Amino acid sequence: MFASLLKAAVAAGLVQTSLARLVVRDALGSRDSTSKCNLDWTDAAPLKTTYVDGVKYGCKCYFGDDCWPAASAWQTLNQTVDGSLIVNMPPGAACHNTFNGPFGTVNTYDAAACADINEKFTDEAWTVSQPAAALWTYWTGETCRPSEDPTASCTLGNYGVYVIKATKHAHIKAGVDFARKNNIRLVLRNTGHDFIGRSVGYGSLVINTHSFKDVQWINSYAGAGSYHGSAVKVAAGIQGREILALGHARSPPLVVVTGECPTVGIAGGFIQGGGHGPWTTLKGFSADNVLAFEVITASGLYAVANEVENADLFYALKGGGPASYAVILTVTMKTFPDQRASGATLYINSTHTTDADVWWNGTAAFHKYANHFVDNGLYVYYEIFPQTLRVRPFVAIDKTAAQLQALVQPMLNELDAQHIPYEFAVKEFLTFFDLYEDLFEAESAGGSAISGGWMLNHADMDPARTPLVMDAFKKVFTPARPSTFSFMIGHLFNPGYNVPVANSATHPAWRNATDFLITNIIVPDGVDAGFKAYLQDVLTNDIDEALRSVSSSDCTYVNEADPYQTNWQGRFWGSAYPTLRRTRNKWDPLGVFYAVSTPGTEGWGLINDTKLCKKLG
């Protein structure tokens, strides 16, 4: 598909495929020894002045604007990045007769390719491997999904126009420089594991960092700071399961704090959001365990950030918001010895009871012990669908199956006392990695949904308040205004269990957390803009408001929450926000990078849900 579109673009004189390779001096090796980066913005193109309803905006430059770079400029960029610039199209294009993109109409239908895409479209690993695909598709505009009707329309939607499939750090630098010098919207994309649209952007240039897979194990870290234990330096493209598998192969086996999902990238947006996973109760957020970064700044310079060198940038990158300060090339993190672990599963669903009251009573009994679980060092991942509670798994690191059984037994006794049917199993593993491989499941891709979420702290989850929490949960599934199908993904963890004071820019309230819930509304195919706006209003003002009403935390997670809620600044970062905004204004004052509802983006927004602009008057 990409080859055919690129061929068409070449024929139109827009991209050149056989270009003489330029010898590009790798500026990444010439770091300023004084550690004071020269943040020079004199080569940046100005925003494009635009008026909408008499209001003055400064906008990024888009295809069709007179400021859009000429074909020769894109050709030169392609040379600079060693031919890795490609013309983008949605993954579903092969199922449509034509793709109507910015460069014209291209014939794209391929029956065999379409069948393959339909088979793989919900496969998370396949989606991650694509140049610019989104794991969940709502924010792409849904303009070219795989279809059984080849005559259906296929357009670019909110996908980027071009993608740099970077294989060298110099390619990333070239993309950042090109975007800055030409006022192009820039999107950073590693895995596309993104619930709220930060990995896509209308009319953008995408830099794909997924190819960077270098890993360096460090027996004794000798960098800045007081830590001198074992560590690992990972490149931007390394994913959760990859690093856990590599660590498991060490002697003795090692682990890092990763997410629960196997395809989540470690460096980049995951750590810039904080990064929570099965080890978080014991070791804090992933961001709490970072020792150093190597980055490309918005001004196109290479920089190292650690406790001493560019310390403000180091702090901000550790949970201060994705795509906000610099492109992460590598991250160095603490490692820990892997340990024995035990896991358990609990299911209460329609195979056990069709009585909604019985099911809700079982769900309440589980949540009544939430504080008990995290106060004993557990991590628990669960899902709530209508009349389905699926807890998979309870994670008990450095505990035997008997110890985990004893911790869970009070809850099981309560279920038995209330005659609530359930299915429970507990299992012991030699290492956490063995547990991870057995009990954590691959997630699906290709769905269309909008997401929110909220954190409930220890006080909120006091057992005496369980009825209030359950009333809020019921409102999630039956909001004041009817919506479509909704569900929740829950996580019981407390980053403050062993890391009571944040070693990162994450919201201080997380140090007293118990339950973090992601709320979701499935968006039906083919709904119009008005209905989408209605669903967003239901999410913000009914579903998430129900959780906020029983919470005193005033805190949620930047990567898995509603970006359109009020006071996102305080709810994502609390007292850390003013520092983060100042840091953003220092390292990226022009908005070369952009991700919705991140520090310093006040005033920025989308006009007509497409063009990224900043209000100037």
Coordinates of C-alpha atoms in Angstrom, one line a residue:
M1 CA 0.0 0.0 0.0
F2 CA 2.6 2.5 1.1
A3 CA 4.7 1.6 -1.9
S4 CA 1.9 2.3 -4.4
L5 CA 1.1 5.7 -2.8
L6 CA 4.7 6.7 -2.7
K7 CA 4.9 5.7 -6.4
A8 CA 2.0 8.0 -7.1
A9 CA 3.6 10.8 -5.1
V10 CA 6.8 10.4 -7.0
A11 CA 5.0 10.6 -10.3
A12 CA 3.5 13.9 -9.1
G13 CA 7.0 15.2 -8.3
L14 CA 6.2 15.3 -4.6
V15 CA 8.7 12.7 -3.3
Q16 CA 11.8 11.3 -4.8
T17 CA 12.7 7.7 -4.1
S18 CA 16.1 7.3 -5.6
L19 CA 18.0 10.2 -4.1
A20 CA 21.7 10.6 -3.8
R21 CA 22.4 10.2 -0.1
L22 CA 23.9 13.2 1.5
V23 CA 26.8 12.9 4.0
V24 CA 25.1 14.3 7.1
R25 CA 27.4 15.2 10.0
D26 CA 26.0 13.5 13.1
A27 CA 25.6 16.5 15.4
L28 CA 24.6 14.1 18.2
G29 CA 28.2 13.5 19.2
S30 CA 29.0 17.1 19.9
R31 CA 27.4 17.7 23.2
D32 CA 28.0 21.0 24.9
S33 CA 30.4 20.2 27.8
T34 CA 29.1 23.0 29.9
S35 CA 25.7 21.2 30.0
K36 CA 24.0 24.5 29.1
C37 CA 22.2 23.9 25.8
N38 CA 22.0 26.7 23.4
L39 CA 18.2 27.1 22.9
D40 CA 18.3 29.1 19.7
W41 CA 14.9 29.7 18.0
T42 CA 16.0 32.1 15.3
D43 CA 15.5 29.5 12.5
A44 CA 11.9 28.8 13.5
A45 CA 9.1 29.7 11.1
P46 CA 6.3 31.8 12.4
L47 CA 2.8 30.6 13.0
K48 CA 0.4 31.2 10.2
T49 CA -2.0 34.0 11.1
T50 CA -5.6 32.9 10.8
Y51 CA -8.9 34.6 11.8
V52 CA -11.9 32.6 12.8
D53 CA -15.1 34.6 13.7
G54 CA -13.0 37.7 14.2
V55 CA -10.6 36.0 16.6
K56 CA -6.9 35.9 15.7
Y57 CA -5.0 32.6 15.8
G58 CA -1.5 31.5 15.0
C59 CA -1.7 28.1 13.2
K60 CA 0.6 25.3 12.1
C61 CA 1.1 25.1 8.3
Y62 CA -1.0 22.6 6.4
F63 CA -1.1 21.0 3.0
G64 CA -2.6 23.5 0.6
D65 CA -1.4 26.6 2.6
D66 CA 1.1 28.8 0.8
C67 CA 3.6 28.1 3.6
W68 CA 3.5 24.4 3.1
P69 CA 7.0 23.2 2.0
A70 CA 7.6 22.7 -1.7
A71 CA 8.2 19.2 -3.1
S72 CA 11.9 20.0 -3.3
A73 CA 12.0 20.6 0.5
W74 CA 10.5 17.2 1.2
Q75 CA 12.9 15.7 -1.3
T76 CA 15.8 17.2 0.7
L77 CA 14.3 15.9 3.9
N78 CA 14.1 12.5 2.4
Q79 CA 17.8 12.7 1.5
T80 CA 18.7 13.8 5.0
V81 CA 16.8 10.8 6.5
D82 CA 18.4 8.3 4.1
G83 CA 15.2 7.7 2.2
S84 CA 13.1 6.8 5.3
L85 CA 10.4 9.4 4.6
I86 CA 7.2 7.8 3.4
V87 CA 3.8 9.1 2.4
N88 CA 1.2 8.0 4.9
M89 CA -2.1 6.3 4.4
P90 CA -4.6 4.7 6.9
P91 CA -4.1 0.9 7.4
G92 CA -7.5 0.1 6.0
A93 CA -6.9 1.6 2.6
A94 CA -6.4 -1.8 0.9
C95 CA -10.1 -2.5 1.5
H96 CA -11.2 0.5 -0.5
N97 CA -11.2 1.1 -4.2
T98 CA -9.5 4.5 -3.8
F99 CA -7.7 6.5 -1.2
N100 CA -8.4 10.2 -1.6
G101 CA -5.4 11.8 0.1
P102 CA -3.7 15.2 0.0
F103 CA -1.8 14.2 -3.2
G104 CA -4.9 13.1 -5.1
T105 CA -6.7 9.9 -5.7
V106 CA -4.8 6.6 -5.6
N107 CA -6.2 3.1 -6.5
T108 CA -5.7 1.0 -3.4
Y109 CA -8.0 -2.0 -3.4
D110 CA -6.2 -5.3 -2.9
A111 CA -8.5 -8.3 -2.0
A112 CA -5.7 -10.4 -0.4
A113 CA -4.2 -7.4 1.5
C114 CA -7.7 -6.5 2.7
A115 CA -8.4 -10.0 4.0
D116 CA -5.0 -9.9 5.8
I117 CA -5.8 -6.5 7.3
N118 CA -9.2 -7.5 8.5
E119 CA -7.6 -10.5 10.2
K120 CA -4.9 -8.4 11.9
F121 CA -6.7 -5.1 12.5
T122 CA -7.5 -6.1 16.1
D123 CA -4.0 -7.5 16.7
E124 CA -2.1 -5.2 19.0
A125 CA 1.4 -6.3 17.9
W126 CA 0.5 -5.8 14.2
T127 CA -0.8 -2.4 14.9
V128 CA 2.2 -1.3 16.8
S129 CA 4.4 -2.4 13.9
Q130 CA 2.7 -0.1 11.4
P131 CA 4.3 3.3 10.6
A132 CA 1.6 5.5 12.1
A133 CA -1.4 3.5 13.1
A134 CA -3.3 4.2 16.3
L135 CA -4.0 1.3 18.7
W136 CA -7.5 2.7 19.3
T137 CA -8.9 4.5 16.3
Y138 CA -11.4 7.1 17.5
W139 CA -9.0 10.0 17.3
T140 CA -8.0 9.2 13.7
G141 CA -11.4 10.4 12.5
E142 CA -12.4 6.9 11.5
T143 CA -12.3 7.9 7.8
C144 CA -10.8 4.7 6.4
R145 CA -11.5 1.6 8.5
P146 CA -11.3 -1.8 7.0
S147 CA -14.5 -2.4 5.1
E148 CA -16.5 -5.0 3.3
D149 CA -17.6 -2.3 0.9
P150 CA -14.8 -1.3 -1.5
T151 CA -16.8 1.7 -2.7
A152 CA -16.8 3.2 0.8
S153 CA -14.9 6.5 1.2
C154 CA -11.3 6.4 2.4
T155 CA -9.5 9.6 3.3
L156 CA -6.5 10.5 5.5
G157 CA -8.6 11.8 8.4
N158 CA -6.4 12.8 11.4
Y159 CA -3.4 10.7 10.4
G160 CA -0.1 12.4 9.5
V161 CA 0.7 13.2 5.9
Y162 CA 4.3 12.0 6.1
V163 CA 6.2 9.6 8.3
I164 CA 9.9 9.4 9.0
K165 CA 10.6 5.8 9.9
A166 CA 13.7 6.8 11.9
T167 CA 16.5 4.3 12.2
K168 CA 19.2 6.8 13.3
H169 CA 19.1 9.6 15.9
A170 CA 20.1 11.9 13.1
H171 CA 16.7 11.1 11.4
I172 CA 14.9 12.2 14.5
K173 CA 16.9 15.4 14.7
A174 CA 16.2 16.1 11.0
G175 CA 12.4 15.7 11.5
V176 CA 12.4 18.0 14.5
D177 CA 14.4 20.6 12.7
F178 CA 12.2 20.4 9.6
A179 CA 9.0 20.8 11.6
R180 CA 10.4 23.8 13.5
K181 CA 11.8 25.5 10.4
N182 CA 8.6 25.0 8.4
N183 CA 5.9 25.4 11.2
I184 CA 4.7 21.8 10.6
R185 CA 2.7 20.0 13.2
L186 CA 4.9 17.2 14.6
V187 CA 3.7 13.9 16.1
L188 CA 5.9 11.5 18.0
R189 CA 4.9 7.9 17.6
N190 CA 6.5 4.8 19.0
T191 CA 3.8 2.1 19.5
G192 CA 0.6 4.1 19.0
H193 CA -0.5 2.9 22.5
D194 CA -2.6 5.9 23.2
F195 CA -6.1 6.4 24.4
I196 CA -6.6 10.1 23.8
G197 CA -5.2 11.0 20.4
R198 CA -1.6 12.1 21.2
S199 CA -0.1 9.7 18.6
V200 CA -2.0 11.1 15.6
G201 CA -2.6 14.6 14.3
Y202 CA -4.2 16.1 11.2
G203 CA -1.8 17.2 8.6
S204 CA 1.3 16.3 10.6
L205 CA 4.8 15.0 10.1
V206 CA 5.2 11.8 12.2
I207 CA 8.5 10.7 13.6
N208 CA 8.3 6.9 14.2
T209 CA 10.8 5.8 16.8
H210 CA 9.8 2.2 17.0
S211 CA 13.0 0.8 15.3
F212 CA 15.3 1.7 18.2
K213 CA 15.8 -1.5 20.1
D214 CA 19.3 -1.1 21.7
V215 CA 19.6 -2.4 25.3
Q216 CA 22.7 -1.9 27.6
W217 CA 22.8 -3.6 30.9
I218 CA 24.8 -1.8 33.6
N219 CA 26.1 -3.8 36.6
S220 CA 26.9 -0.6 38.7
Y221 CA 25.6 2.7 37.6
A222 CA 28.3 5.4 37.6
G223 CA 26.2 8.4 36.5
A224 CA 25.0 11.5 38.4
G225 CA 23.3 11.0 41.7
S226 CA 23.6 8.7 44.7
Y227 CA 22.4 5.5 43.1
H228 CA 25.1 3.0 42.1
G229 CA 23.2 -0.2 41.7
S230 CA 22.3 -2.2 38.7
A231 CA 20.6 -0.4 35.8
V232 CA 19.6 -0.7 32.1
K233 CA 19.7 1.8 29.3
V234 CA 17.0 1.2 26.7
A235 CA 16.3 2.8 23.4
A236 CA 13.0 4.5 22.5
G237 CA 11.5 1.5 20.7
I238 CA 11.8 -1.1 23.5
Q239 CA 8.5 -2.5 24.7
G240 CA 7.4 -3.9 28.0
R241 CA 7.5 -7.6 27.2
E242 CA 10.8 -7.2 25.3
I243 CA 12.6 -5.7 28.3
L244 CA 11.1 -8.2 30.7
A245 CA 12.1 -11.1 28.5
L246 CA 15.6 -9.8 28.1
G247 CA 15.9 -9.2 31.9
H248 CA 14.6 -12.7 32.5
A249 CA 17.4 -14.1 30.4
R250 CA 20.0 -12.5 32.6
S251 CA 21.8 -14.4 35.4
P252 CA 20.4 -13.7 37.8
P253 CA 17.1 -12.5 36.3
L254 CA 16.3 -8.8 36.4
V255 CA 13.2 -6.7 36.1
V256 CA 12.3 -3.0 35.6
V257 CA 9.0 -1.2 36.4
T258 CA 7.0 -1.6 33.2
G259 CA 3.3 -1.3 32.3
E260 CA 1.0 -4.3 32.4
C261 CA 0.4 -4.2 28.7
P262 CA 3.2 -6.1 26.8
T263 CA 3.3 -3.7 23.8
V264 CA 3.6 -0.5 25.7
G265 CA 6.9 1.4 24.9
I266 CA 9.1 2.0 28.0
A267 CA 10.7 5.3 26.9
G268 CA 8.6 8.2 25.7
G269 CA 5.0 8.8 26.6
F270 CA 4.8 6.0 29.1
I271 CA 7.5 7.4 31.4
Q272 CA 6.5 10.9 30.6
G273 CA 3.1 10.1 32.0
G274 CA 4.5 8.4 35.0
G275 CA 4.2 4.8 34.0
H276 CA 2.3 2.4 36.3
G277 CA 2.4 -1.4 36.2
P278 CA 2.7 -4.6 38.3
W279 CA 5.7 -3.5 40.3
T280 CA 4.4 0.0 41.1
T281 CA 3.2 -0.8 44.6
L282 CA 6.6 -2.0 45.5
K283 CA 8.9 0.3 43.5
G284 CA 6.8 3.4 42.6
F285 CA 6.1 4.7 39.1
S286 CA 8.5 3.9 36.3
A287 CA 9.4 7.6 36.3
D288 CA 10.5 7.3 39.9
N289 CA 13.2 4.8 38.8
V290 CA 14.7 6.8 36.0
L291 CA 18.4 7.7 36.3
A292 CA 19.1 9.6 33.0
F293 CA 17.7 10.5 29.6
E294 CA 19.3 11.2 26.2
V295 CA 17.0 13.5 24.1
I296 CA 16.7 15.7 21.1
T297 CA 15.3 19.1 22.1
A298 CA 12.8 21.2 20.3
S299 CA 15.7 23.4 19.1
G300 CA 17.3 20.3 17.5
L301 CA 20.1 19.8 20.0
Y302 CA 21.3 16.6 21.7
A303 CA 21.1 16.7 25.5
V304 CA 21.6 14.5 28.4
A305 CA 19.3 15.0 31.4
N306 CA 20.0 13.6 34.9
E307 CA 20.1 14.8 38.5
V308 CA 23.0 17.2 37.7
E309 CA 23.0 17.9 34.0
N310 CA 19.8 19.8 32.8
A311 CA 18.1 18.8 36.0
D312 CA 15.0 20.8 35.2
L313 CA 14.5 18.8 32.0
F314 CA 15.2 15.6 33.9
Y315 CA 12.5 16.3 36.4
A316 CA 9.9 17.3 33.8
L317 CA 10.5 14.2 31.6
K318 CA 9.8 12.0 34.6
G319 CA 6.0 12.1 34.5
G320 CA 5.6 15.7 33.4
G321 CA 3.6 15.0 30.3
P322 CA 4.2 13.2 26.9
A323 CA 5.6 15.1 23.8
S324 CA 6.2 18.2 25.9
Y325 CA 9.9 18.9 26.3
A326 CA 12.0 16.8 24.1
V327 CA 12.1 13.5 22.1
I328 CA 13.5 10.7 24.3
L329 CA 16.2 8.7 22.6
T330 CA 17.2 6.5 25.5
V331 CA 16.2 6.2 29.2
T332 CA 18.4 4.6 31.9
M333 CA 16.5 3.0 34.7
K334 CA 17.1 1.1 37.9
T335 CA 16.8 -2.7 37.7
F336 CA 15.8 -5.1 40.4
P337 CA 16.3 -8.8 41.1
D338 CA 13.4 -10.8 39.9
Q339 CA 11.7 -12.7 42.6
R340 CA 9.3 -15.5 43.2
A341 CA 5.7 -14.4 42.8
S342 CA 2.2 -15.7 43.2
G343 CA -0.9 -14.7 41.2
A344 CA -4.6 -15.3 41.5
T345 CA -7.8 -14.8 39.4
L346 CA -11.3 -14.0 40.4
Y347 CA -14.4 -14.1 38.2
I348 CA -18.0 -13.2 38.9
N349 CA -20.1 -13.1 35.8
S350 CA -23.3 -14.3 34.1
T351 CA -22.0 -17.9 34.1
H352 CA -22.2 -17.7 37.9
T353 CA -25.3 -15.6 38.4
T354 CA -27.8 -13.6 36.4
D355 CA -29.0 -11.7 39.4
A356 CA -27.7 -8.1 39.0
D357 CA -27.9 -7.5 42.8
V358 CA -25.9 -10.6 43.6
W359 CA -23.2 -9.5 41.1
W360 CA -23.1 -6.0 42.5
N361 CA -22.7 -7.4 46.0
G362 CA -19.8 -9.5 44.8
T363 CA -18.2 -6.5 43.2
A364 CA -18.7 -4.5 46.4
A365 CA -17.1 -7.3 48.4
F366 CA -14.0 -7.2 46.2
H367 CA -13.6 -3.5 46.5
K368 CA -14.2 -3.5 50.3
Y369 CA -10.7 -5.1 50.6
A370 CA -8.9 -2.8 48.1
N371 CA -6.9 -0.9 50.8
H372 CA -6.1 -4.3 52.4
F373 CA -4.6 -5.6 49.2
V374 CA -2.4 -2.6 48.4
D375 CA -1.4 -2.2 52.1
N376 CA 0.0 -5.7 51.8
G377 CA 2.1 -4.9 48.7
L378 CA -0.2 -6.3 46.1
Y379 CA -1.0 -5.1 42.6
V380 CA -4.4 -6.0 41.2
Y381 CA -5.7 -5.6 37.6
Y382 CA -9.4 -6.0 37.0
E383 CA -12.2 -5.3 34.5
I384 CA -15.8 -4.4 35.1
F385 CA -18.3 -4.9 32.3
P386 CA -22.1 -5.1 32.8
Q387 CA -22.6 -8.0 35.1
T388 CA -19.0 -9.1 34.8
L389 CA -16.2 -8.7 37.3
R390 CA -12.9 -10.1 35.9
V391 CA -9.9 -9.9 38.2
R392 CA -6.8 -11.1 36.3
P393 CA -4.5 -11.0 38.1
F394 CA -3.8 -10.4 41.8
V395 CA 0.0 -10.0 41.8
A396 CA 1.9 -10.9 45.0
I397 CA 5.7 -10.4 44.4
D398 CA 8.0 -12.3 46.9
K399 CA 5.0 -14.1 48.3
T400 CA 4.0 -17.8 48.2
A401 CA 0.7 -19.0 47.0
A402 CA -0.3 -19.7 50.6
Q403 CA 0.6 -16.2 51.6
L404 CA -1.5 -14.8 48.8
Q405 CA -4.4 -17.1 49.6
A406 CA -4.3 -15.8 53.2
L407 CA -4.4 -12.2 52.1
V408 CA -7.4 -12.8 49.8
Q409 CA -9.2 -15.2 52.1
P410 CA -11.2 -12.5 54.1
M411 CA -12.7 -11.4 50.8
L412 CA -13.5 -15.0 49.8
N413 CA -15.1 -15.6 53.2
E414 CA -17.4 -12.6 52.7
L415 CA -18.4 -13.8 49.2
D416 CA -19.2 -17.2 50.8
A417 CA -21.1 -15.6 53.6
Q418 CA -23.3 -13.7 51.1
H419 CA -23.8 -16.8 49.0
I420 CA -22.2 -15.1 46.0
P421 CA -21.0 -17.6 43.4
Y422 CA -17.5 -17.1 42.0
E423 CA -14.5 -18.7 40.5
F424 CA -11.1 -18.3 42.2
A425 CA -7.7 -19.8 41.6
V426 CA -4.2 -19.1 43.0
K427 CA -0.9 -20.2 41.5
E428 CA 2.8 -19.8 42.5
F429 CA 5.6 -19.0 40.1
L430 CA 9.4 -19.1 40.2
T431 CA 9.7 -15.5 39.0
F432 CA 7.5 -12.5 38.3
F433 CA 8.3 -12.9 34.6
D434 CA 6.7 -16.4 34.7
L435 CA 3.6 -14.9 36.3
Y436 CA 3.5 -12.1 33.7
E437 CA 3.7 -14.6 30.8
D438 CA 0.9 -16.8 32.3
L439 CA -1.6 -14.4 33.8
F440 CA -1.3 -11.1 31.8
E441 CA -3.1 -11.2 28.5
A442 CA -2.5 -9.5 25.2
E443 CA -4.9 -6.6 24.5
S444 CA -6.8 -5.9 21.4
A445 CA -6.5 -3.0 18.9
G446 CA -8.8 -1.3 16.4
G447 CA -11.6 -0.4 18.7
S448 CA -13.2 3.0 18.7
A449 CA -13.8 4.5 22.1
I450 CA -13.4 7.6 24.2
S451 CA -11.7 7.2 27.6
G452 CA -11.6 8.9 30.9
G453 CA -10.6 7.9 34.4
W454 CA -10.1 8.8 38.0
M455 CA -8.0 7.9 41.1
L456 CA -9.6 6.9 44.4
N457 CA -7.3 7.2 47.4
H458 CA -7.1 5.3 50.7
A459 CA -9.7 7.5 52.4
D460 CA -12.1 7.1 49.4
M461 CA -11.7 3.3 49.6
D462 CA -12.4 3.0 53.3
P463 CA -14.5 -0.1 53.6
A464 CA -17.3 1.9 55.2
R465 CA -17.6 3.9 52.0
T466 CA -18.0 0.9 49.7
P467 CA -21.7 1.5 49.2
L468 CA -21.0 5.0 48.0
V469 CA -18.3 3.8 45.6
M470 CA -20.7 1.2 44.2
D471 CA -23.4 3.8 43.7
A472 CA -20.9 5.8 41.6
F473 CA -19.9 2.6 39.6
K474 CA -23.6 2.1 38.9
K475 CA -23.8 5.6 37.4
V476 CA -20.9 4.8 35.1
F477 CA -23.0 2.0 33.6
T478 CA -26.3 3.9 33.7
P479 CA -25.4 7.6 33.4
A480 CA -28.1 10.2 33.8
R481 CA -28.3 10.5 30.0
P482 CA -28.2 7.2 28.2
S483 CA -25.1 6.5 26.2
T484 CA -23.8 3.4 24.4
F485 CA -21.8 0.5 25.9
S486 CA -19.4 1.6 28.7
F487 CA -16.9 -0.3 30.8
M488 CA -14.1 0.2 33.3
I489 CA -10.5 -1.0 33.7
G490 CA -9.3 -1.0 37.3
H491 CA -5.9 -1.0 38.9
L492 CA -5.2 -1.4 42.6
F493 CA -1.8 0.0 43.4
N494 CA -0.1 2.6 45.6
P495 CA 3.2 4.2 44.4
G496 CA 3.6 5.5 47.9
Y497 CA 3.9 2.1 49.5
N498 CA 7.7 2.1 49.3
V499 CA 8.2 5.5 47.6
P500 CA 6.3 7.8 49.9
V501 CA 7.8 11.0 48.4
A502 CA 7.7 11.3 44.6
N503 CA 11.0 11.0 42.8
S504 CA 9.2 12.3 39.7
A505 CA 6.9 15.0 38.5
T506 CA 3.8 12.9 39.1
H507 CA 0.9 14.3 41.1
P508 CA 1.8 14.1 44.8
A509 CA -1.7 12.6 45.5
W510 CA -0.6 9.4 43.9
R511 CA 1.4 8.6 47.0
N512 CA -1.8 7.7 48.8
A513 CA -3.5 5.9 46.0
T514 CA -5.5 2.7 46.1
D515 CA -7.7 2.4 43.0
F516 CA -7.2 3.9 39.5
L517 CA -10.1 3.4 37.1
I518 CA -10.1 3.9 33.3
T519 CA -13.6 4.7 32.0
N520 CA -14.6 3.9 28.4
I521 CA -17.5 4.5 26.1
I522 CA -17.5 2.5 22.9
V523 CA -18.3 4.7 19.9
P524 CA -20.5 3.1 17.3
D525 CA -19.5 3.1 13.6
G526 CA -20.7 6.0 11.5
V527 CA -21.9 8.4 14.2
D528 CA -21.9 12.0 13.3
A529 CA -20.0 14.9 15.0
G530 CA -23.0 15.8 17.1
F531 CA -23.3 12.4 18.6
K532 CA -19.6 12.3 19.3
A533 CA -19.9 15.6 21.2
Y534 CA -22.8 14.1 23.1
L535 CA -20.8 11.1 24.1
Q536 CA -17.9 13.3 25.2
D537 CA -20.3 15.3 27.4
V538 CA -21.6 12.1 28.9
L539 CA -18.1 10.9 29.7
T540 CA -17.0 14.2 31.2
N541 CA -20.1 15.2 33.1
D542 CA -21.9 12.0 33.9
I543 CA -19.5 9.0 34.0
D544 CA -16.3 10.6 35.3
E545 CA -18.2 13.0 37.5
A546 CA -19.7 10.0 39.3
L547 CA -16.2 8.9 40.2
R548 CA -15.1 12.4 41.2
S549 CA -18.1 12.7 43.4
V550 CA -16.9 9.9 45.7
S551 CA -13.2 10.9 45.6
S552 CA -11.2 13.4 47.6
S553 CA -8.0 12.9 45.6
D554 CA -8.7 15.4 42.8
C555 CA -6.2 13.4 40.8
T556 CA -6.1 11.4 37.7
Y557 CA -3.5 9.9 35.3
V558 CA -2.3 12.0 32.4
N559 CA -2.2 9.2 29.9
E560 CA -5.5 7.5 30.7
A561 CA -8.0 10.2 31.5
D562 CA -10.3 12.7 29.9
P563 CA -8.2 15.6 28.5
Y564 CA -11.2 17.8 28.2
Q565 CA -12.1 18.0 31.9
T566 CA -11.8 21.3 33.7
N567 CA -8.6 22.0 35.6
W568 CA -6.6 19.2 33.9
Q569 CA -3.4 21.0 35.0
G570 CA -4.1 20.5 38.7
R571 CA -5.7 17.1 38.3
F572 CA -2.8 15.7 36.3
W573 CA 0.0 17.3 38.2
G574 CA -1.2 19.1 41.3
S575 CA 1.4 21.4 42.9
A576 CA 4.1 20.3 40.3
Y577 CA 2.3 22.1 37.5
P578 CA 3.7 25.6 37.7
T579 CA 7.3 24.2 37.6
L580 CA 6.4 22.0 34.6
R581 CA 4.9 24.9 32.7
R582 CA 8.0 27.0 33.3
T583 CA 10.2 24.2 32.1
R584 CA 8.1 23.7 29.0
N585 CA 8.4 27.4 28.3
K586 CA 12.1 27.2 28.5
W587 CA 12.7 24.1 26.4
D588 CA 9.9 24.4 23.9
P589 CA 8.4 28.0 24.0
L590 CA 7.2 27.8 20.4
G591 CA 5.2 24.6 20.7
V592 CA 7.3 22.5 18.3
F593 CA 5.9 19.6 20.3
Y594 CA 2.2 19.2 21.1
A595 CA 0.1 16.8 23.0
V596 CA -3.4 17.7 24.2
S597 CA -3.7 18.9 27.8
T598 CA 0.0 18.9 28.6
P599 CA 2.0 21.7 30.3
G600 CA 2.1 24.9 28.4
T601 CA -0.6 24.1 25.9
E602 CA -3.1 26.6 27.2
G603 CA -4.4 28.6 24.3
W604 CA -3.7 25.8 21.8
G605 CA -6.5 23.8 20.3
L606 CA -8.0 22.5 17.1
I607 CA -10.0 24.6 14.7
N608 CA -12.8 22.6 13.1
D609 CA -11.3 19.5 14.8
T610 CA -8.4 19.6 12.4
K611 CA -5.9 22.5 12.3
L612 CA -3.7 23.0 15.4
C613 CA -3.7 26.7 16.3
K614 CA -2.9 29.0 19.2
K615 CA -5.2 31.8 20.2
L616 CA -3.4 35.2 19.8
G617 CA -6.1 37.7 20.4

